[in-house]
PDB file of C-alpha atoms in Angstrom:
ATOM      1  CA  MET A  13      44.632 -18.280   3.427  1.00 79.00           C
ATOM      2  CA  PRO A  14      47.872 -16.726   2.474  1.00 87.00           C
ATOM      3  CA  VAL A  15      51.038 -17.528   4.330  1.00 93.00           C
ATOM      4  CA  LEU A  16      52.556 -14.351   5.631  1.00 93.00           C
ATOM      5  CA  THR A  17      56.295 -13.694   5.761  1.00 95.00           C
ATOM      6  CA  ASP A  18      57.897 -12.780   9.070  1.00 95.00           C
ATOM      7  CA  GLU A  19      58.203  -9.239   7.713  1.00 95.00           C
ATOM      8  CA  GLU A  20      54.497  -9.102   6.820  1.00 93.00           C
ATOM      9  CA  LYS A  21      53.559 -10.442  10.318  1.00 91.00           C
ATOM     10  CA  TYR A  22      55.720  -7.709  11.878  1.00 92.00           C
ATOM     11  CA  MET A  23      54.132  -5.049   9.809  1.00 92.00           C
ATOM     12  CA  LEU A  24      50.607  -6.163  10.809  1.00 89.00           C
ATOM     13  CA  LYS A  25      51.240  -6.424  14.549  1.00 84.00           C
ATOM     14  CA  GLY A  26      49.454  -3.728  16.367  1.00 79.00           C
ATOM     15  CA  SER A  27      48.021  -2.257  13.103  1.00 83.00           C
ATOM     16  CA  ALA A  28      44.402  -2.584  13.952  1.00 81.00           C
ATOM     17  CA  ASP A  29      42.437   0.555  14.862  1.00 82.00           C
ATOM     18  CA  PHE A  30      40.038  -1.127  17.146  1.00 82.00           C
ATOM     19  CA  TRP A  31      38.680  -4.515  18.400  1.00 82.00           C
ATOM     20  CA  GLY A  32      35.043  -5.280  18.028  1.00 85.00           C
ATOM     21  CA  VAL A  33      33.440  -7.898  20.318  1.00 83.00           C
ATOM     22  CA  ASN A  34      30.191  -9.707  20.173  1.00 81.00           C
ATOM     23  CA  THR A  35      28.918 -11.840  22.989  1.00 78.00           C
ATOM     24  CA  TYR A  36      25.598 -12.942  24.214  1.00 76.00           C
ATOM     25  CA  GLY A  37      26.047 -13.154  27.958  1.00 77.00           C
ATOM     26  CA  GLY A  38      28.063 -15.861  29.541  1.00 81.00           C
ATOM     27  CA  HIS A  39      28.418 -19.641  29.552  1.00 82.00           C
ATOM     28  CA  VAL A  40      29.849 -21.888  32.230  1.00 83.00           C
ATOM     29  CA  ALA A  41      32.982 -23.823  31.126  1.00 82.00           C
ATOM     30  CA  VAL A  42      32.942 -27.561  31.631  1.00 82.00           C
ATOM     31  CA  TRP A  43      35.724 -30.056  31.273  1.00 83.00           C
ATOM     32  CA  ASN A  44      35.574 -33.191  29.122  1.00 82.00           C
ATOM     33  CA  ASP A  45      38.441 -35.220  27.753  1.00 85.00           C
ATOM     34  CA  LYS A  46      37.146 -35.430  24.175  1.00 83.00           C
ATOM     35  CA  ASN A  47      39.282 -34.232  21.226  1.00 82.00           C
ATOM     36  CA  ILE A  48      37.729 -32.589  18.154  1.00 79.00           C
ATOM     37  CA  GLU A  49      38.124 -35.953  16.379  1.00 84.00           C
ATOM     38  CA  ASP A  50      35.819 -37.629  18.945  1.00 86.00           C
ATOM     39  CA  TYR A  51      32.800 -35.562  17.796  1.00 84.00           C
ATOM     40  CA  GLU A  52      30.506 -36.505  14.881  1.00 83.00           C
ATOM     41  CA  PRO A  53      28.933 -34.139  12.406  1.00 81.00           C
ATOM     42  CA  GLY A  54      25.863 -32.621  13.977  1.00 76.00           C
ATOM     43  CA  ASP A  55      27.113 -32.856  17.470  1.00 76.00           C
ATOM     44  CA  ASN A  56      26.520 -29.742  19.488  1.00 72.00           C
ATOM     45  CA  VAL A  57      29.483 -27.461  18.535  1.00 66.00           C
ATOM     46  CA  VAL A  58      28.614 -24.749  21.046  1.00 64.00           C
ATOM     47  CA  GLY A  59      27.966 -26.974  23.988  1.00 70.00           C
ATOM     48  CA  ARG A  60      31.190 -29.031  23.732  1.00 75.00           C
ATOM     49  CA  TYR A  61      32.987 -27.301  26.480  1.00 79.00           C
ATOM     50  CA  SER A  62      30.426 -25.009  28.097  1.00 82.00           C
ATOM     51  CA  PHE A  63      26.750 -24.585  28.820  1.00 84.00           C
ATOM     52  CA  SER A  64      24.270 -21.932  29.594  1.00 87.00           C
ATOM     53  CA  PRO A  65      22.592 -22.338  32.971  1.00 90.00           C
ATOM     54  CA  CYS A  66      19.435 -20.961  31.388  1.00 90.00           C
ATOM     55  CA  SER A  67      19.005 -23.988  29.133  1.00 87.00           C
ATOM     56  CA  ALA A  68      16.158 -26.339  30.225  1.00 87.00           C
ATOM     57  CA  GLY A  69      17.343 -28.715  33.022  1.00 89.00           C
ATOM     58  CA  ALA A  70      20.795 -27.107  33.349  1.00 89.00           C
ATOM     59  CA  ASP A  71      22.572 -26.568  36.665  1.00 90.00           C
ATOM     60  CA  GLN A  72      21.499 -23.052  37.675  1.00 91.00           C
ATOM     61  CA  THR A  73      23.791 -22.557  40.697  1.00 90.00           C
ATOM     62  CA  HIS A  74      25.602 -19.733  38.877  1.00 89.00           C
ATOM     63  CA  VAL A  75      22.306 -17.710  38.404  1.00 92.00           C
ATOM     64  CA  ASP A  76      21.655 -14.906  40.835  1.00 92.00           C
ATOM     65  CA  ASP A  77      18.539 -13.347  39.404  1.00 93.00           C
ATOM     66  CA  HIS A  78      16.578 -15.997  37.371  1.00 91.00           C
ATOM     67  CA  GLU A  79      13.971 -13.637  35.995  1.00 90.00           C
ATOM     68  CA  PHE A  80      16.599 -11.157  34.647  1.00 89.00           C
ATOM     69  CA  GLU A  81      19.361 -13.480  33.639  1.00 89.00           C
ATOM     70  CA  CYS A  82      17.201 -16.123  32.066  1.00 90.00           C
ATOM     71  CA  GLY A  83      14.624 -13.797  30.673  1.00 88.00           C
ATOM     72  CA  ALA A  84      15.588 -14.332  27.041  1.00 88.00           C
ATOM     73  CA  ALA A  85      13.383 -16.239  24.583  1.00 88.00           C
ATOM     74  CA  SER A  86      16.344 -18.608  23.964  1.00 87.00           C
ATOM     75  CA  GLY A  87      17.662 -20.723  26.746  1.00 86.00           C
ATOM     76  CA  TRP A  88      21.298 -20.492  25.427  1.00 84.00           C
ATOM     77  CA  LEU A  89      21.256 -16.740  26.151  1.00 86.00           C
ATOM     78  CA  TRP A  90      22.407 -16.143  29.794  1.00 87.00           C
ATOM     79  CA  ALA A  91      22.172 -12.340  30.422  1.00 86.00           C
ATOM     80  CA  LYS A  92      25.136 -12.179  32.837  1.00 86.00           C
ATOM     81  CA  PRO A  93      26.549  -8.559  32.608  1.00 82.00           C
ATOM     82  CA  ASP A  94      29.610  -9.622  34.656  1.00 85.00           C
ATOM     83  CA  SER A  95      30.524 -11.914  31.745  1.00 85.00           C
ATOM     84  CA  MET A  96      30.819  -8.846  29.433  1.00 84.00           C
ATOM     85  CA  ARG A  97      33.156  -7.175  31.980  1.00 87.00           C
ATOM     86  CA  LYS A  98      35.325 -10.180  32.230  1.00 88.00           C
ATOM     87  CA  TYR A  99      35.363 -10.638  28.428  1.00 86.00           C
ATOM     88  CA  LEU A 100      36.414  -6.952  27.881  1.00 88.00           C
ATOM     89  CA  ASN A 101      39.141  -7.273  30.514  1.00 90.00           C
ATOM     90  CA  LEU A 102      40.490 -10.407  28.943  1.00 89.00           C
ATOM     91  CA  VAL A 103      40.663  -8.792  25.506  1.00 87.00           C
ATOM     92  CA  LYS A 104      42.335  -5.710  26.969  1.00 89.00           C
ATOM     93  CA  ASP A 105      44.769  -7.517  29.161  1.00 92.00           C
ATOM     94  CA  TYR A 106      45.688 -10.472  26.998  1.00 89.00           C
ATOM     95  CA  TYR A 107      45.793  -8.771  23.640  1.00 85.00           C
ATOM     96  CA  GLY A 108      46.810  -5.217  24.921  1.00 85.00           C
ATOM     97  CA  VAL A 109      43.891  -3.680  23.036  1.00 82.00           C
ATOM     98  CA  GLU A 110      43.052  -0.063  23.955  1.00 80.00           C
ATOM     99  CA  ASN A 111      40.095   0.613  21.697  1.00 85.00           C
ATOM    100  CA  ILE A 112      37.218  -1.904  22.153  1.00 87.00           C
ATOM    101  CA  PHE A 113      33.750  -1.529  20.673  1.00 88.00           C
ATOM    102  CA  VAL A 114      30.930  -3.672  21.912  1.00 85.00           C
ATOM    103  CA  THR A 115      29.217  -4.484  18.645  1.00 84.00           C
ATOM    104  CA  GLU A 116      26.670  -6.864  20.029  1.00 80.00           C
ATOM    105  CA  PHE A 117      25.452  -7.880  23.485  1.00 77.00           C
ATOM    106  CA  GLY A 118      21.997  -8.852  24.436  1.00 73.00           C
ATOM    107  CA  VAL A 119      19.163 -11.300  24.287  1.00 79.00           C
ATOM    108  CA  ASP A 120      16.222 -12.139  22.037  1.00 84.00           C
ATOM    109  CA  VAL A 121      12.695 -11.352  23.192  1.00 83.00           C
ATOM    110  CA  ALA A 122       9.691 -13.554  22.583  1.00 84.00           C
ATOM    111  CA  ASN A 123       7.620 -12.414  19.586  1.00 89.00           C
ATOM    112  CA  GLU A 124      10.096  -9.539  18.872  1.00 86.00           C
ATOM    113  CA  SER A 125       9.732 -10.113  15.090  1.00 87.00           C
ATOM    114  CA  ASP A 126       6.068  -9.423  15.325  1.00 93.00           C
ATOM    115  CA  MET A 127       6.386  -6.190  17.342  1.00 91.00           C
ATOM    116  CA  SER A 128       6.140  -2.709  15.939  1.00 93.00           C
ATOM    117  CA  MET A 129       9.316  -0.596  15.861  1.00 91.00           C
ATOM    118  CA  ASP A 130       8.040   1.418  18.749  1.00 93.00           C
ATOM    119  CA  GLU A 131       7.359  -1.738  20.838  1.00 90.00           C
ATOM    120  CA  ALA A 132      10.725  -3.211  20.000  1.00 86.00           C
ATOM    121  CA  LEU A 133      12.626  -0.141  21.024  1.00 86.00           C
ATOM    122  CA  VAL A 134      11.367  -0.377  24.537  1.00 84.00           C
ATOM    123  CA  ASP A 135      14.462  -2.291  25.455  1.00 75.00           C
ATOM    124  CA  THR A 136      14.654  -2.671  29.209  1.00 70.00           C
TER     125      THR A 136
END
């Protein structure tokens, strides 16, 4: 990565036309006292400080509608629309972004790869 001068940093600040966000529902944050150095190669990178309540055996006290929220084919996808609102508000408030485009948000569907296009487009 190049090292930017103070002048270059100043010129870049606020220069983006938009902010694109991807998210796949929410996760519940959890505390642990490990540092990055405490982890070994192959340790679960995603689950270090959070978990999806839709994963097998997970605490589901944060789930309101199990059929809808945990209806994805993958347990790590928690369809929690409120998490998207919170994420968008964080980006807007913390970074001062006015133009935000949601570029991805959703879940995978069992056997989706084997569906016809017409079937796959029935996206409730």
